CSV table of C-alpha atoms in Angstrom, one decimal:
chain,number,residue,atom,x,y,z
A,1,MET,CA,1.9,19.3,5.4
A,2,LYS,CA,3.7,19.7,9.2
A,3,ARG,CA,5.0,16.3,8.7
A,4,ARG,CA,8.2,16.2,6.8
A,5,ALA,CA,9.3,13.2,4.6
A,6,ASP,CA,12.6,13.0,3.1
A,7,ALA,CA,12.0,10.5,0.4
A,8,LEU,CA,9.3,9.0,-1.6
A,9,LEU,CA,8.9,5.4,-1.5
A,10,ALA,CA,9.9,4.3,-5.0
A,11,PHE,CA,7.8,1.5,-5.2
A,12,ALA,CA,3.9,1.5,-5.0
A,13,ALA,CA,4.0,0.0,-2.0
A,14,ILE,CA,2.4,-2.9,-0.2
A,15,SER,CA,-0.4,-5.0,-1.1
A,16,CYS,CA,-2.9,-3.6,1.3
A,17,VAL,CA,-3.7,-0.7,-1.1
A,18,ALA,CA,-7.0,-1.1,-2.9
A,19,ALA,CA,-7.5,-1.7,-6.8
A,20,PHE,CA,-10.4,0.1,-8.5
A,21,VAL,CA,-13.8,-0.5,-6.8
A,22,ALA,CA,-16.5,-0.3,-9.3
A,23,GLY,CA,-19.4,-1.6,-6.9
A,24,GLY,CA,-20.5,0.9,-4.4
A,25,CYS,CA,-19.2,3.8,-6.4
A,26,GLY,CA,-22.6,5.1,-6.0
A,27,SER,CA,-25.9,6.5,-8.2
A,28,PRO,CA,-25.1,4.1,-11.2
A,29,ASP,CA,-27.4,4.0,-13.9
A,30,ALA,CA,-29.1,0.7,-15.2
A,31,ASP,CA,-25.8,-0.3,-17.1
A,32,GLY,CA,-23.6,0.4,-13.9
A,33,PRO,CA,-21.6,3.2,-13.1
A,34,ALA,CA,-19.7,5.2,-16.1
A,35,VAL,CA,-16.7,5.5,-14.3
A,36,ALA,CA,-14.4,4.0,-11.6
A,37,LEU,CA,-13.0,6.2,-8.8
A,38,ARG,CA,-10.0,5.8,-6.6
A,39,TRP,CA,-8.1,8.4,-4.5
A,40,GLU,CA,-4.5,7.6,-4.2
A,41,ASN,CA,-2.6,7.5,-0.8
A,42,LEU,CA,-0.7,10.8,-0.8
A,43,THR,CA,3.0,11.3,-0.6
A,44,VAL,CA,5.4,13.8,0.2
A,45,THR,CA,8.8,14.4,-1.4
A,46,PRO,CA,11.3,17.5,-1.4
A,47,ALA,CA,10.5,18.5,-5.1
A,48,THR,CA,7.0,19.0,-5.1
A,49,GLY,CA,5.7,19.0,-1.2
A,50,PRO,CA,2.6,16.8,-0.4
A,51,VAL,CA,0.7,15.5,-3.4
A,52,THR,CA,-2.5,13.2,-4.2
A,53,HIS,CA,-4.2,11.7,-7.0
A,54,VAL,CA,-7.4,10.6,-8.2
A,55,LEU,CA,-7.4,7.7,-10.7
A,56,VAL,CA,-10.8,7.8,-12.8
A,57,ARG,CA,-11.2,4.9,-15.1
A,58,ASN,CA,-13.8,4.8,-18.0
A,59,LEU,CA,-15.7,1.7,-17.9
A,60,ARG,CA,-18.0,2.3,-20.9
A,61,SER,CA,-17.2,1.5,-24.6
A,62,SER,CA,-17.8,5.3,-25.7
A,63,THR,CA,-15.8,8.2,-24.5
A,64,TYR,CA,-16.5,9.8,-21.2
A,65,ARG,CA,-16.7,13.7,-20.8
A,66,GLY,CA,-17.5,14.9,-17.3
A,67,THR,CA,-15.9,17.1,-14.3
A,68,ILE,CA,-14.2,15.2,-11.2
A,69,ARG,CA,-14.9,17.1,-7.8
A,70,VAL,CA,-13.0,16.4,-4.7
A,71,VAL,CA,-13.4,17.3,-1.2
A,72,CYS,CA,-10.5,16.6,1.4
A,73,PRO,CA,-10.4,17.5,5.0
A,74,ALA,CA,-11.4,21.0,6.6
A,75,SER,CA,-7.7,21.6,7.4
A,76,TRP,CA,-6.1,21.1,3.8
A,77,LYS,CA,-6.4,23.5,1.0
A,78,LEU,CA,-5.7,21.9,-2.4
A,79,ASN,CA,-4.5,23.8,-5.4
A,80,ARG,CA,-8.0,22.9,-7.2
A,81,THR,CA,-11.0,21.1,-5.9
A,82,SER,CA,-12.2,20.1,-9.6
A,83,ALA,CA,-10.9,18.9,-13.3
A,84,SER,CA,-12.6,18.4,-16.4
A,85,VAL,CA,-11.8,15.1,-18.4
A,86,THR,CA,-12.0,13.5,-21.4
A,87,ILE,CA,-11.6,9.8,-21.2
A,88,ARG,CA,-11.4,7.1,-23.9
A,89,PRO,CA,-13.0,4.0,-23.7
A,90,HIS,CA,-11.6,1.7,-20.7
A,91,GLN,CA,-8.9,4.0,-20.1
A,92,THR,CA,-7.6,5.7,-16.8
A,93,VAL,CA,-6.5,9.2,-16.2
A,94,ARG,CA,-4.5,10.3,-13.3
A,95,LEU,CA,-5.2,13.7,-11.7
A,96,PRO,CA,-2.6,15.3,-9.4
A,97,PHE,CA,-3.9,17.6,-6.5
A,98,ALA,CA,-1.3,19.6,-4.6
A,99,ILE,CA,-1.8,20.2,-1.1
A,100,GLU,CA,-0.8,23.8,-0.4
A,101,ARG,CA,-1.7,23.7,3.4
A,102,GLY,CA,-2.7,21.0,5.8
A,103,THR,CA,-2.3,19.6,9.0
A,104,ASN,CA,-1.4,16.0,9.5
A,105,ALA,CA,-3.4,13.7,11.9
A,106,GLU,CA,-1.9,11.8,14.5
A,107,SER,CA,-3.5,8.5,13.3
A,108,ASN,CA,-2.4,9.4,9.7
A,109,SER,CA,-5.9,9.0,8.4
A,110,TYR,CA,-7.7,11.4,6.2
A,111,PRO,CA,-11.7,11.0,5.1
A,112,VAL,CA,-11.8,11.9,1.3
A,113,TRP,CA,-14.6,12.1,-1.1
A,114,ILE,CA,-14.9,12.0,-5.0
A,115,GLU,CA,-17.8,12.9,-7.2
A,116,ALA,CA,-17.8,12.5,-11.3
A,117,VAL,CA,-20.5,14.6,-12.8
A,118,ASN,CA,-21.8,14.4,-16.5
A,119,GLY,CA,-25.1,14.3,-18.4
A,120,GLY,CA,-25.6,10.7,-17.4
A,121,GLY,CA,-25.6,11.5,-13.6
A,122,PRO,CA,-23.0,11.6,-10.7
A,123,VAL,CA,-20.8,8.9,-9.4
A,124,ARG,CA,-19.5,9.0,-5.8
A,125,ARG,CA,-17.2,7.5,-3.9
A,126,THR,CA,-15.9,7.8,-0.2
A,127,GLN,CA,-12.4,6.5,1.1
A,128,THR,CA,-9.9,7.3,3.8
A,129,ILE,CA,-6.4,7.8,2.6
A,130,VAL,CA,-3.0,7.8,4.5
A,131,CYS,CA,0.3,9.5,3.8
A,132,ALA,CA,2.6,6.7,2.5
A,133,SER,CA,5.8,8.3,1.8
A,134,ALA,CA,8.9,6.8,3.5
A,135,PRO,CA,11.6,9.0,5.4
A,136,TYR,CA,15.1,8.4,4.0
A,137,PHE,CA,16.8,6.4,6.7
A,138,LYS,CA,18.3,3.2,7.4
A,139,PRO,CA,17.3,1.7,11.0
A,140,GLN,CA,19.0,-1.2,12.8
A,141,ILE,CA,17.3,-4.2,12.5
A,142,ASP,CA,17.6,-5.5,16.1
A,143,GLY,CA,14.0,-5.9,17.6
A,144,LYS,CA,14.7,-3.0,19.9
A,145,LEU,CA,12.1,-0.7,17.6
A,146,ASP,CA,13.7,2.5,18.6
A,147,ASP,CA,14.6,3.7,15.0
A,148,TRP,CA,11.1,4.0,13.9
A,149,GLY,CA,10.0,7.4,15.8
A,150,ASP,CA,10.3,9.2,12.3
A,151,ALA,CA,8.4,6.8,10.1
A,152,ILE,CA,4.6,7.5,9.2
A,153,PRO,CA,2.4,4.8,10.4
A,154,ALA,CA,-0.3,3.4,8.0
A,155,THR,CA,-3.0,1.5,10.1
A,156,PHE,CA,-5.5,-1.4,8.9
A,157,VAL,CA,-8.0,-2.9,11.2
A,158,THR,CA,-9.5,-6.6,10.1
A,159,GLY,CA,-11.5,-8.7,12.0
A,160,GLY,CA,-11.3,-6.2,14.9
A,161,LYS,CA,-7.3,-6.6,15.1
A,162,LYS,CA,-4.8,-3.7,14.1
A,163,THR,CA,-2.0,-3.7,11.9
A,164,VAL,CA,0.0,-1.1,11.5
A,165,ILE,CA,3.0,-0.5,8.9
A,166,HIS,CA,5.8,1.7,9.0
A,167,THR,CA,8.3,2.4,6.2
A,168,TYR,CA,11.6,3.7,5.6
A,169,TRP,CA,13.7,4.1,2.3
A,170,SER,CA,17.7,4.5,1.7
A,171,ARG,CA,18.0,4.2,-1.8
A,172,GLN,CA,19.3,0.8,-1.3
A,173,ASN,CA,16.9,-0.7,1.1
A,174,LEU,CA,13.4,-0.9,1.8
A,175,SER,CA,12.9,-1.1,5.4
A,176,LEU,CA,9.6,-2.1,7.2
A,177,LEU,CA,8.1,-2.4,10.6
A,178,VAL,CA,4.7,-4.4,10.8
A,179,ALA,CA,3.0,-4.4,14.0
A,180,VAL,CA,0.4,-7.1,14.4
A,181,GLU,CA,-2.3,-7.5,17.1
A,182,GLU,CA,-2.6,-11.2,17.6
A,183,ALA,CA,-3.3,-13.5,20.8
A,184,ALA,CA,-0.1,-15.5,20.3
A,185,LEU,CA,2.7,-16.1,17.6
A,186,HIS,CA,3.0,-19.6,16.1
A,187,PRO,CA,6.2,-19.2,13.9
A,188,PRO,CA,6.3,-21.9,10.8
A,189,GLY,CA,7.3,-25.2,11.8
A,190,ALA,CA,6.1,-24.4,15.5
A,191,GLN,CA,2.7,-26.6,15.2
A,192,PRO,CA,1.4,-29.3,12.5
A,193,ALA,CA,1.1,-27.8,9.2
A,194,ALA,CA,-2.7,-28.4,9.2
A,195,ALA,CA,-2.8,-25.7,12.4
A,196,GLY,CA,-1.1,-23.1,10.1
A,197,ALA,CA,1.4,-20.8,11.1
A,198,ASP,CA,1.7,-17.0,11.6
A,199,ALA,CA,3.9,-14.5,9.1
A,200,VAL,CA,3.4,-11.4,7.2
A,201,GLN,CA,3.5,-11.6,3.2
A,202,ILE,CA,4.1,-8.3,1.4
A,203,ALA,CA,4.0,-7.2,-2.2
A,204,ILE,CA,5.8,-4.6,-3.9
A,205,SER,CA,5.7,-3.3,-7.6
A,206,PRO,CA,6.3,-0.4,-9.5
A,207,ARG,CA,3.2,2.1,-9.4
A,208,ASN,CA,1.9,1.3,-12.8
A,209,ALA,CA,2.5,-2.5,-13.0
A,210,LYS,CA,-0.4,-4.4,-13.7
A,211,THR,CA,-0.8,-8.0,-12.3
A,212,PRO,CA,-1.5,-10.4,-15.0
A,213,SER,CA,-4.6,-12.6,-14.9
A,214,SER,CA,-3.0,-15.9,-16.7
A,215,PRO,CA,-1.1,-18.2,-14.0
A,216,GLY,CA,1.5,-18.6,-17.1
A,217,ALA,CA,2.1,-15.0,-17.3
A,218,LYS,CA,5.2,-13.3,-15.8
A,219,ALA,CA,5.0,-11.4,-12.6
A,220,ARG,CA,5.8,-7.6,-12.4
A,221,ARG,CA,6.1,-7.5,-8.4
A,222,TYR,CA,7.8,-8.9,-5.7
A,223,GLU,CA,6.2,-10.9,-2.9
A,224,PHE,CA,8.2,-11.5,0.4
A,225,LEU,CA,7.4,-13.4,3.5
A,226,LEU,CA,8.4,-12.3,6.9
A,227,ALA,CA,8.5,-14.9,9.6
A,228,ALA,CA,9.9,-15.7,13.0
A,229,ALA,CA,13.0,-18.2,13.2
A,230,GLY,CA,14.5,-19.7,16.1
A,231,LYS,CA,14.8,-17.4,19.5
A,232,GLN,CA,13.3,-13.8,19.7
A,233,PRO,CA,14.4,-11.9,17.9
A,234,GLY,CA,15.1,-14.0,15.1
A,235,GLY,CA,13.6,-13.7,11.9
A,236,LYS,CA,13.7,-14.8,8.1
A,237,CYS,CA,12.8,-13.0,4.8
A,238,PHE,CA,11.6,-15.4,1.9
A,239,ALA,CA,11.3,-14.5,-1.6
A,240,LEU,CA,8.1,-16.0,-3.0
A,241,ILE,CA,8.1,-14.7,-6.4
A,242,VAL,CA,10.1,-11.8,-8.3
A,243,PRO,CA,9.6,-10.2,-11.5
A,244,GLY,CA,10.2,-12.3,-14.4
A,245,GLN,CA,8.9,-15.3,-12.8
A,246,LYS,CA,5.8,-17.2,-13.7
A,247,LEU,CA,2.9,-16.3,-11.4
A,248,SER,CA,2.0,-19.7,-10.9
A,249,LEU,CA,5.0,-20.4,-9.2
A,250,GLY,CA,3.6,-18.0,-6.1
A,251,GLN,CA,0.4,-20.0,-5.9
A,252,LYS,CA,2.3,-23.5,-5.5
A,253,ALA,CA,3.0,-24.9,-2.0
A,254,ARG,CA,6.5,-25.1,-1.8
A,255,PRO,CA,8.9,-25.7,1.1
A,256,LEU,CA,10.2,-22.4,2.3
A,257,ALA,CA,14.1,-23.7,2.7
A,258,GLY,CA,16.1,-22.1,-0.1
A,259,LEU,CA,13.8,-19.1,-0.5
A,260,GLU,CA,15.8,-17.0,2.0
A,261,LEU,CA,16.3,-13.5,0.6
A,262,ALA,CA,20.4,-12.7,0.5
A,263,GLY,CA,21.4,-9.6,2.1
A,264,SER,CA,17.8,-9.2,4.0
A,265,GLN,CA,17.8,-8.9,7.7
A,266,VAL,CA,14.7,-9.8,9.9
A,267,ALA,CA,13.9,-9.4,13.6
A,268,VAL,CA,10.6,-10.6,15.2
A,269,VAL,CA,9.6,-9.8,18.8
A,270,ARG,CA,6.4,-10.1,20.8
A,271,LYS,CA,5.6,-7.3,23.1
A,272,GLY,CA,2.1,-7.6,25.1
A,273,GLY,CA,-0.3,-8.6,22.6
A,274,VAL,CA,1.5,-7.4,19.4
A,275,THR,CA,4.0,-9.2,17.1
A,276,TYR,CA,6.6,-7.1,15.7
A,277,TYR,CA,8.0,-7.7,12.3
A,278,GLU,CA,11.3,-5.6,11.8
A,279,CYS,CA,12.9,-6.1,8.2
A,280,SER,CA,15.5,-4.5,5.6
A,281,ILE,CA,14.8,-5.7,2.3
A,282,PRO,CA,17.7,-5.1,-0.5
A,283,LEU,CA,16.0,-3.0,-3.3
A,284,LYS,CA,17.2,-0.3,-5.5
A,285,ALA,CA,15.6,2.7,-6.8
């Protein structure tokens, strides 16, 4: 890839990344699809160059044997385009595909296609992935936004409104710039509670962490809330939940006072119809 990223984001990043989706995987038999497929966002590290992975989960109670085929953008060349798999019941395999040659898109948006084939018929899925690496840098958190030119954007559209996320990593801090299209900014406390407030909530976890389903189970991720505070570019980062705390804690209505994250820096500014949340969170690799 032509775009260089000096450091891999050490946490499998932000809660916008989707989990497995079985529905819509395509061509299921009467019992549903045999496998669930997901193409992970690609990463770029100095040691390996650009690499992407495909996750394949066996949804059946019997061993799955088949072939996984992938199709990437025409400007890419992968080290391989298929792989044979043998997957035990209800297990997941993670297949690496190195990108030997490629051209980055200005939008950081890449359409991809996966197919799993065996005697029971094909299962297919199409996705759009992004480059999810974070260059090594620690920006100034001052609301000026002029330190983010080398960060790699990831864009999401919800309800016709665009959100763009940029990330940096400096071994001691994870830095984020989140740009949200919205008609107005209503910080917490600026209007009656029933009317709601504007903020950005993010979740960060190790790649292999699994979220338990029981409210009494312990969290394996961080959840933070970024919100405007006082005059622009004032802002705060609140730690809603950290690993080891019960998941039920994050489901309770609590005052934000006392949840401020020590050592964090936040700046929130409005420019045009966009709110920019700039934040540095102390997290070590």
